[in-house]
Coordinates of C-alpha atoms in Angstrom, one line a residue:
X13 CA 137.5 107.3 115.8
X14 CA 137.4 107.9 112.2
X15 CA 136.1 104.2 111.7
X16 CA 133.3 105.0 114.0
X17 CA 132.3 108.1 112.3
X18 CA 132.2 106.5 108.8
X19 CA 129.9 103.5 110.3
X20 CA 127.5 106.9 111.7
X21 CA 127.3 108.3 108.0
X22 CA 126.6 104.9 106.5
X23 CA 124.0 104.4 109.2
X24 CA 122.5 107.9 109.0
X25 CA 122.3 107.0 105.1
X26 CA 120.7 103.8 106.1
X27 CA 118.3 105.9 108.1
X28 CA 117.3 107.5 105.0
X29 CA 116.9 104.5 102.9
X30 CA 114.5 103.3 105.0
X31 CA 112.5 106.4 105.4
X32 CA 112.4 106.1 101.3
X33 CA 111.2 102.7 101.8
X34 CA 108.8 103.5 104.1
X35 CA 107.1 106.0 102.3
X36 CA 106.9 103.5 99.4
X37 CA 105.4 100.8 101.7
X38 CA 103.1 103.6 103.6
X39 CA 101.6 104.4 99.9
X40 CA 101.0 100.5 99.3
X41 CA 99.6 99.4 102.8
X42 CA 97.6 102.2 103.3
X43 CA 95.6 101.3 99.9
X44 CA 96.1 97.6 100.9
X45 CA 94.7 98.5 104.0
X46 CA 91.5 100.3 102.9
X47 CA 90.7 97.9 100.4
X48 CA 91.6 94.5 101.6
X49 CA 91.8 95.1 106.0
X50 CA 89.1 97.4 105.8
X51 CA 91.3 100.1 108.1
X52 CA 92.3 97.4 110.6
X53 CA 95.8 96.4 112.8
X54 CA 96.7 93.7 110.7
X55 CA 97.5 96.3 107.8
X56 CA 99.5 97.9 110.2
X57 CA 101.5 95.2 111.3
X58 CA 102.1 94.2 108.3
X59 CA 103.6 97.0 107.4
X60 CA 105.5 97.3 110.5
X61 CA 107.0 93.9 109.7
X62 CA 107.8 94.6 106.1
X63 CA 109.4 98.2 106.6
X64 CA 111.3 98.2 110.3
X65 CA 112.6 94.2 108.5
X66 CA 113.8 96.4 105.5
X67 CA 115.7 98.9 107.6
X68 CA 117.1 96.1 110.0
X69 CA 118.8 94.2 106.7
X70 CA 120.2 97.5 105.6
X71 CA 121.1 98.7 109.3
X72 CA 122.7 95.4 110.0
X73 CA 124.9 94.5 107.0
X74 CA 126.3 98.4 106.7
X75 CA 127.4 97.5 110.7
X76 CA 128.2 93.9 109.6
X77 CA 130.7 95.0 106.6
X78 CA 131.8 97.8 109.1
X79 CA 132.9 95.5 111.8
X80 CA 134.1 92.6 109.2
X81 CA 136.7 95.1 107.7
X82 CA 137.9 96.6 111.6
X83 CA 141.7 97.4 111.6
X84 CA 141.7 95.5 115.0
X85 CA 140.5 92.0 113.4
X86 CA 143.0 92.6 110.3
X87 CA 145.4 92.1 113.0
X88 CA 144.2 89.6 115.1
X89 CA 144.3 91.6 118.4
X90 CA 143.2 89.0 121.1
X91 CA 143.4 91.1 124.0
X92 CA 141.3 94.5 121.7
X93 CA 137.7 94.3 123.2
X94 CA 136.8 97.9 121.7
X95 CA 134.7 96.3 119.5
X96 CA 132.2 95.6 121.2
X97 CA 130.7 99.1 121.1
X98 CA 132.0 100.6 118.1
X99 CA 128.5 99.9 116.8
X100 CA 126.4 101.4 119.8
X101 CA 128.6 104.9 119.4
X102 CA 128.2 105.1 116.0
X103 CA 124.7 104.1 116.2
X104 CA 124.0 106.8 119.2
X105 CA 126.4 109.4 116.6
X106 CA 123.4 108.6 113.9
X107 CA 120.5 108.7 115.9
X108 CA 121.3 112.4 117.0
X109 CA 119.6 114.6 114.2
X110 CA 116.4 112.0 115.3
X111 CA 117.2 113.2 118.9
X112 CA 117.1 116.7 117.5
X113 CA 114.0 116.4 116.6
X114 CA 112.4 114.6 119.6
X115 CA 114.2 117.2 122.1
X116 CA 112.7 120.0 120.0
X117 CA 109.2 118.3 120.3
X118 CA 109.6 117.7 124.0
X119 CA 110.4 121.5 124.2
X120 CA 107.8 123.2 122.0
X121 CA 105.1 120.6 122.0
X122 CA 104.5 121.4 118.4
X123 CA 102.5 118.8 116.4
X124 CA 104.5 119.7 113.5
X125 CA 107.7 118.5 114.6
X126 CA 106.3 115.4 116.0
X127 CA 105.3 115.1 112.0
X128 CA 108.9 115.7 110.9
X129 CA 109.6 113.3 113.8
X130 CA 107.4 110.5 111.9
X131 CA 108.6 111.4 108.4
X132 CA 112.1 111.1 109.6
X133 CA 111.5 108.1 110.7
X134 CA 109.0 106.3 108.6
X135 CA 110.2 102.6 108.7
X136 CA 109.1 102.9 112.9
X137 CA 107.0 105.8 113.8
X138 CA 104.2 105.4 111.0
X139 CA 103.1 101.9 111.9
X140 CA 103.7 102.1 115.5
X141 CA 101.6 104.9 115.8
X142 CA 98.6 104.0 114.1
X143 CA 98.8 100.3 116.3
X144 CA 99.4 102.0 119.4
X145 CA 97.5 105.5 118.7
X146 CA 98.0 106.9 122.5
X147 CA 101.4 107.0 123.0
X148 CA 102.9 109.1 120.7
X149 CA 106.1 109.5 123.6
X150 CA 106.5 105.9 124.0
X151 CA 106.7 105.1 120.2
X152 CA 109.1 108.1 119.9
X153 CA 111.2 107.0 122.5
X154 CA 111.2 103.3 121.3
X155 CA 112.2 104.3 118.1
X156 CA 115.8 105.0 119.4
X157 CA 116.3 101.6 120.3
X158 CA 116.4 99.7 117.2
X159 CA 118.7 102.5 115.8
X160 CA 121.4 101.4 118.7
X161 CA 120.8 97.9 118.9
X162 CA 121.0 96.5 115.5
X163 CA 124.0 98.1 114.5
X164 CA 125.4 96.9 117.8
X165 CA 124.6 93.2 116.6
X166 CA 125.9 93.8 113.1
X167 CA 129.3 95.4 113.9
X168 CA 130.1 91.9 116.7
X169 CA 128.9 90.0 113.9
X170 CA 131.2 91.1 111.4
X171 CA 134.2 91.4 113.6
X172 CA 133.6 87.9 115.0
X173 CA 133.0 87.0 111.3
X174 CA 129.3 85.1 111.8
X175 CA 125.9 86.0 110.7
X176 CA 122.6 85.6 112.8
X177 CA 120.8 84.1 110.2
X178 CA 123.3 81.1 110.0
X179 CA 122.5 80.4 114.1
X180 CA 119.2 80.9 113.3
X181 CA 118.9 78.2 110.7
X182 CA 121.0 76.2 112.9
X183 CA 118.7 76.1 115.7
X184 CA 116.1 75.5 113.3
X185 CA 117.9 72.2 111.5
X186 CA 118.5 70.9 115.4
X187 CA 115.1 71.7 116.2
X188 CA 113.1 69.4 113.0
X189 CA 115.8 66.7 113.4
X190 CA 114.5 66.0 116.8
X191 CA 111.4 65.4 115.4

């Protein structure tokens, strides 16, 4: 339990990495976007691409290094299949001061907290807003998702001891030799 509880503090400090980053890459795109996109979606995908990537590297090698060093693979427990959501409860334990936040919004309706929402979670809400400018709920909601699911990746991956990118390029090699 302890293990799981240090992933959530490394992931909440993830979390705040990428709001950092964020707000740098909200500063740059939105003067990108004026001058160069002239105000358009592109600018705002882009930045969705560059800042939710950032935060999936962090979020995934703070899980990866988390699940690499489990006390359970140390051993070489066959039959221990607990790691399989050590990363979705400590990534649900991180995502709860976000949840805070949404469950306060949900209950006031105050447009201020749906701001601290966005600020709290810049790397998502920022860019998914401004593509998809009428569904403030389902871009709130969506934001949990990522939060859970790539830390759930990262932590199998490190356990099992392989990286996504290395199937990736496999596929990719296999793929232009057929060619």
């Amino acid at each position: 339990m302890k293990h799981i509880f240090k992933l959530s503090g490394a992931l909440l400090m993830d979390q705040l990495i990428g709001v950092i980053a964020g707000f740098m890459w909200v500063l740059c795109i939105t003067i990108a976007n004026n001058m160069l996109f002239k105000n358009d979606l592109i600018g705002y995908a882009l930045a969705l691409i560059i800042c939710f990537g950032l935060f999936a590297y962090i979020t995934y090698n703070s899980a990866f290094k988390s699940g690499f060093h489990d006390s359970h693979r140390a051993i070489k427990d066959m039959e221990y299949k607990g790691y399989l959501y050590k990363g979705v409860f400590a990534g649900i334990i991180s995502a709860v001061p976000l949840l805070i936040l949404y469950m306060i919004y949900r209950t006031t309706g105050s447009g201020i907290v749906a701001v601290y929402f966005q600020l709290a979670n810049m790397y998502w809400t920022w860019p998914m807003i401004k593509i998809f400018p009428n569904h403030l709920q389902l871009v709130m909601v969506l934001a949990f998702v990522p939060m859970v699911i790539i830390p759930w990746i990262g932590y199998i991956a490190g356990y099992k001891n392989f990286m996504v990118t290395d199937i990736l390029l496999k596929c990719y090699k296999r793929y232009t030799e057929k060619e």
